[in-house]
């Protein structure tokens, strides 16, 4: 059966409304105030009536629901603000910086190794050759550049980790959201669903005492009297 949609009930919360209703109906036999559930009206009939009255039932917990929706939106906004930039959508210049950070240590380190090796070989073979000393000096310079590049890369990784780490606000948004959701569920059940079910069952209850039946007839005290009168002894 089609369920009417309350003006303030969002689509994502309709399933939760139905779940709370189903839980209440499943325990109706254990509730003295819901006597008649399953006899005067079937559980399916009670469910259909309550779903058709969604706007009326949910309005009893409108304030708790509005607070729950507000807290949920704030929680989602906070999660979105702390979310890192997706890998496939880097910020402006992020790709150039990443390439530079990776290539500088690699290229500088490779150049340092080559220059140092060639300079050492030339220095050993021809100690008086100035070119060998120049290569050694260049190798040391590139070694310093490689070390500086490694330090910059490490600093960049550390800053990225700190930026993407959750920010402690001194509060527990998840706990606040759970409390708001639970308050709405409790108000919806106690002030909306259960009173509606009680009213429906009360409206279908038979009148007290029931309809008057025919008056009982008393049996005769003596033998039946025929048309000719009582029998002679």
CSV table of C-alpha atoms in Angstrom, one decimal:
chain,number,residue,atom,x,y,z
A,1,UNK,CA,0.0,0.0,0.0
A,2,UNK,CA,1.2,3.5,-0.8
A,3,UNK,CA,2.7,5.4,2.1
A,4,UNK,CA,2.0,9.1,2.5
A,5,UNK,CA,5.2,11.1,2.9
A,6,UNK,CA,5.4,13.6,5.8
A,7,UNK,CA,6.5,17.0,4.7
A,8,UNK,CA,9.4,17.0,7.1
A,9,UNK,CA,10.4,13.3,6.7
A,10,UNK,CA,13.3,12.9,4.3
A,11,UNK,CA,13.4,10.0,1.9
A,12,UNK,CA,16.5,8.4,3.5
A,13,UNK,CA,14.6,8.2,6.8
A,14,UNK,CA,11.4,6.5,5.6
A,15,UNK,CA,13.0,3.0,6.0
A,16,UNK,CA,13.9,3.8,9.6
A,17,UNK,CA,10.3,4.9,10.3
A,18,UNK,CA,9.0,1.6,8.9
A,19,UNK,CA,11.5,-0.4,10.9
A,20,UNK,CA,10.4,1.2,14.2
A,21,UNK,CA,6.8,0.5,13.3
A,22,UNK,CA,7.5,-3.1,12.5
A,23,UNK,CA,9.4,-3.5,15.8
A,24,UNK,CA,6.4,-2.1,17.7
A,25,UNK,CA,4.0,-4.4,15.9
A,26,UNK,CA,6.2,-7.5,16.5
A,27,UNK,CA,6.0,-6.9,20.3
A,28,UNK,CA,2.3,-5.8,20.4
A,29,UNK,CA,1.3,-9.1,22.0
A,30,UNK,CA,3.4,-8.2,25.0
A,31,UNK,CA,1.9,-4.7,25.5
A,32,UNK,CA,-1.2,-4.6,27.6
A,33,UNK,CA,-2.1,-1.2,26.0
A,34,UNK,CA,-2.3,-2.8,22.5
A,35,UNK,CA,-4.8,-5.5,23.4
A,36,UNK,CA,-6.7,-6.5,20.3
A,37,UNK,CA,-3.7,-6.3,17.9
A,38,UNK,CA,-3.9,-9.3,15.7
A,39,UNK,CA,-7.6,-10.1,16.7
A,40,UNK,CA,-9.7,-7.0,16.1
A,41,UNK,CA,-7.3,-5.9,13.4
A,42,UNK,CA,-4.5,-7.9,11.9
A,43,UNK,CA,-0.9,-6.7,12.2
A,44,UNK,CA,-0.9,-6.1,8.4
A,45,UNK,CA,-4.0,-3.9,8.7
A,46,UNK,CA,-2.5,-1.9,11.6
A,47,UNK,CA,0.7,-1.5,9.6
A,48,UNK,CA,-1.1,-0.2,6.5
A,49,UNK,CA,-3.2,2.3,8.6
A,50,UNK,CA,-0.1,3.6,10.3
A,51,UNK,CA,1.8,4.0,7.1
A,52,UNK,CA,-1.1,5.9,5.5
A,53,UNK,CA,-1.0,8.2,8.5
A,54,UNK,CA,2.8,8.9,8.3
A,55,UNK,CA,2.4,12.6,8.3
A,56,UNK,CA,0.2,12.6,11.4
A,57,UNK,CA,2.4,10.0,13.3
A,58,UNK,CA,5.8,11.6,12.6
A,59,UNK,CA,4.5,15.1,13.4
A,60,UNK,CA,4.4,14.0,17.1
A,61,UNK,CA,8.3,13.9,17.0
A,62,UNK,CA,8.9,16.8,14.7
A,63,UNK,CA,11.2,18.7,17.1
A,64,UNK,CA,13.4,15.7,17.7
A,65,UNK,CA,13.6,14.9,14.0
A,66,UNK,CA,14.5,18.5,13.1
A,67,UNK,CA,17.4,18.4,15.6
A,68,UNK,CA,18.5,15.0,14.3
A,69,UNK,CA,18.6,16.2,10.7
A,70,UNK,CA,20.5,19.4,11.7
A,71,UNK,CA,23.2,17.4,13.7
A,72,UNK,CA,23.5,14.9,10.8
A,73,UNK,CA,24.1,17.7,8.2
A,74,UNK,CA,26.7,19.3,10.5
A,75,UNK,CA,28.4,15.9,10.9
A,76,UNK,CA,28.5,15.3,7.2
A,77,UNK,CA,29.9,18.8,6.5
A,78,UNK,CA,32.6,18.3,9.1
A,79,UNK,CA,33.6,15.0,7.4
A,80,UNK,CA,33.7,16.7,4.0
A,81,UNK,CA,35.9,19.5,5.3
A,82,UNK,CA,38.4,17.0,6.7
A,83,UNK,CA,38.4,14.7,3.6
A,84,UNK,CA,41.8,14.7,1.7
A,85,UNK,CA,42.0,15.8,-2.0
A,86,UNK,CA,41.3,12.8,-4.2
A,87,UNK,CA,44.4,11.3,-6.0
A,88,UNK,CA,42.7,11.9,-9.4
A,89,UNK,CA,42.0,15.5,-8.7
A,90,UNK,CA,45.1,17.1,-7.3
A,91,UNK,CA,45.3,20.7,-6.4
A,92,UNK,CA,46.9,23.3,-8.7
A,93,UNK,CA,50.6,22.7,-9.1
A,94,UNK,CA,50.6,19.6,-7.0
A,95,UNK,CA,51.7,17.4,-9.9
A,96,UNK,CA,54.7,19.6,-10.7
A,97,UNK,CA,55.8,19.8,-7.0
A,98,UNK,CA,55.5,16.0,-6.7
A,99,UNK,CA,57.6,15.3,-9.8
A,100,UNK,CA,60.2,17.9,-8.7
A,101,UNK,CA,60.4,16.3,-5.2
A,102,UNK,CA,60.9,12.9,-6.6
A,103,UNK,CA,63.3,13.6,-9.4
A,104,UNK,CA,65.7,16.0,-7.7
A,105,UNK,CA,67.0,13.4,-5.1
A,106,UNK,CA,67.2,10.7,-7.8
A,107,UNK,CA,69.0,12.7,-10.4
A,108,UNK,CA,71.2,14.5,-8.0
A,109,UNK,CA,72.1,11.2,-6.3
A,110,UNK,CA,72.9,9.5,-9.6
A,111,UNK,CA,75.1,12.5,-10.7
A,112,UNK,CA,76.9,12.5,-7.4
A,113,UNK,CA,77.8,8.8,-7.7
A,114,UNK,CA,79.0,9.1,-11.3
A,115,UNK,CA,81.1,12.2,-10.7
A,116,UNK,CA,82.6,10.8,-7.5
A,117,UNK,CA,83.5,7.5,-9.2
A,118,UNK,CA,85.0,9.1,-12.3
A,119,UNK,CA,86.7,11.8,-10.3
A,120,UNK,CA,88.2,9.2,-7.9
A,121,UNK,CA,89.5,7.1,-10.9
A,122,UNK,CA,91.1,10.1,-12.6
A,123,UNK,CA,92.6,11.3,-9.3
A,124,UNK,CA,94.1,7.9,-8.8
A,125,UNK,CA,95.4,7.6,-12.3
A,126,UNK,CA,96.6,11.2,-12.7
A,127,UNK,CA,96.9,12.9,-9.4
A,128,UNK,CA,98.1,16.1,-11.0
A,129,UNK,CA,95.1,16.3,-13.4
A,130,UNK,CA,92.8,19.2,-12.4
A,131,UNK,CA,89.8,17.7,-14.1
A,132,UNK,CA,89.7,14.8,-11.6
A,133,UNK,CA,89.5,17.2,-8.6
A,134,UNK,CA,86.7,19.2,-10.4
A,135,UNK,CA,84.7,16.0,-10.9
A,136,UNK,CA,85.1,15.2,-7.2
A,137,UNK,CA,83.9,18.6,-6.2
A,138,UNK,CA,80.9,18.3,-8.6
A,139,UNK,CA,80.1,14.9,-7.1
A,140,UNK,CA,80.1,16.4,-3.6
A,141,UNK,CA,77.8,19.3,-4.7
A,142,UNK,CA,75.3,16.9,-6.3
A,143,UNK,CA,75.5,14.7,-3.1
A,144,UNK,CA,74.4,17.8,-1.0
A,145,UNK,CA,71.6,18.4,-3.5
A,146,UNK,CA,70.4,14.8,-3.2
A,147,UNK,CA,70.4,15.0,0.6
A,148,UNK,CA,68.5,18.3,0.5
A,149,UNK,CA,66.0,16.8,-1.9
A,150,UNK,CA,65.4,13.9,0.4
A,151,UNK,CA,64.9,16.2,3.4
A,152,UNK,CA,62.3,18.2,1.4
A,153,UNK,CA,60.5,15.1,0.3
A,154,UNK,CA,60.3,13.9,3.9
A,155,UNK,CA,59.0,17.2,5.0
A,156,UNK,CA,56.4,17.2,2.3
A,157,UNK,CA,55.2,13.7,3.4
A,158,UNK,CA,55.0,14.8,7.0
A,159,UNK,CA,52.9,17.9,6.1
A,160,UNK,CA,50.6,15.8,4.0
A,161,UNK,CA,50.0,13.3,6.8
A,162,UNK,CA,49.3,16.1,9.3
A,163,UNK,CA,46.9,17.8,6.9
A,164,UNK,CA,44.9,14.6,6.3
A,165,UNK,CA,44.8,13.5,9.9
A,166,UNK,CA,41.5,14.0,11.8
A,167,UNK,CA,41.2,17.2,13.7
A,168,UNK,CA,40.3,16.9,17.3
A,169,UNK,CA,37.6,19.4,18.3
A,170,UNK,CA,37.2,18.4,21.9
A,171,UNK,CA,33.8,16.8,21.1
A,172,UNK,CA,32.5,13.6,19.8
A,173,UNK,CA,30.4,14.3,16.7
A,174,UNK,CA,29.5,10.6,16.4
A,175,UNK,CA,28.2,10.5,19.9
A,176,UNK,CA,26.1,13.6,19.4
A,177,UNK,CA,24.7,12.2,16.2
A,178,UNK,CA,23.8,8.9,17.9
A,179,UNK,CA,22.1,10.7,20.8
A,180,UNK,CA,20.0,12.8,18.4
A,181,UNK,CA,19.0,9.8,16.3
A,182,UNK,CA,18.1,7.8,19.4
A,183,UNK,CA,16.0,10.7,20.8
A,184,UNK,CA,14.0,10.9,17.5
A,185,UNK,CA,13.4,7.1,17.5
A,186,UNK,CA,12.2,7.1,21.1
A,187,UNK,CA,9.9,10.1,20.6
A,188,UNK,CA,8.5,8.7,17.3
A,189,UNK,CA,7.7,5.4,19.1
A,190,UNK,CA,6.4,6.7,22.4
A,191,UNK,CA,4.5,9.9,21.2
A,192,UNK,CA,3.7,8.9,17.6
A,193,UNK,CA,3.4,5.2,16.7
A,194,UNK,CA,2.1,3.7,20.0
A,195,UNK,CA,-0.6,6.3,20.6
A,196,UNK,CA,-1.8,6.0,17.1
A,197,UNK,CA,-2.1,2.2,17.4
A,198,UNK,CA,-3.9,2.5,20.7
A,199,UNK,CA,-6.4,5.0,19.2
A,200,UNK,CA,-7.1,2.7,16.2
A,201,UNK,CA,-7.6,-0.4,18.5
A,202,UNK,CA,-9.9,1.6,20.8
A,203,UNK,CA,-12.0,2.8,17.8
A,204,UNK,CA,-12.5,-0.9,16.7
A,205,UNK,CA,-13.3,-2.2,20.2
A,206,UNK,CA,-16.8,-3.6,20.8
A,207,UNK,CA,-19.1,-1.6,23.1
A,208,UNK,CA,-18.9,-2.6,26.8
A,209,UNK,CA,-21.4,-5.4,27.7
A,210,UNK,CA,-22.2,-6.2,24.2
A,211,UNK,CA,-25.7,-6.2,22.6
A,212,UNK,CA,-28.6,-7.5,24.8
A,213,UNK,CA,-29.6,-11.1,23.9
A,214,UNK,CA,-33.1,-12.7,24.1
A,215,UNK,CA,-34.5,-13.3,27.6
A,216,UNK,CA,-34.3,-17.0,28.8
A,217,UNK,CA,-37.6,-18.9,29.2
A,218,UNK,CA,-38.3,-20.8,32.4
A,219,UNK,CA,-39.2,-24.5,32.1
A,220,UNK,CA,-42.7,-25.6,33.4
A,221,UNK,CA,-42.9,-26.8,37.0
A,222,UNK,CA,-45.5,-29.6,36.5
A,223,UNK,CA,-46.3,-32.1,33.8
A,224,UNK,CA,-47.6,-30.7,30.5
A,225,UNK,CA,-51.3,-30.0,30.4
A,226,UNK,CA,-53.1,-31.4,27.5
A,227,UNK,CA,-56.3,-30.1,25.8
A,228,UNK,CA,-58.5,-32.3,28.0
A,229,UNK,CA,-57.0,-31.0,31.3
A,230,UNK,CA,-54.8,-32.9,33.8
A,231,UNK,CA,-55.0,-36.7,33.8
A,232,UNK,CA,-57.2,-38.4,36.4
A,233,UNK,CA,-55.5,-40.5,39.1
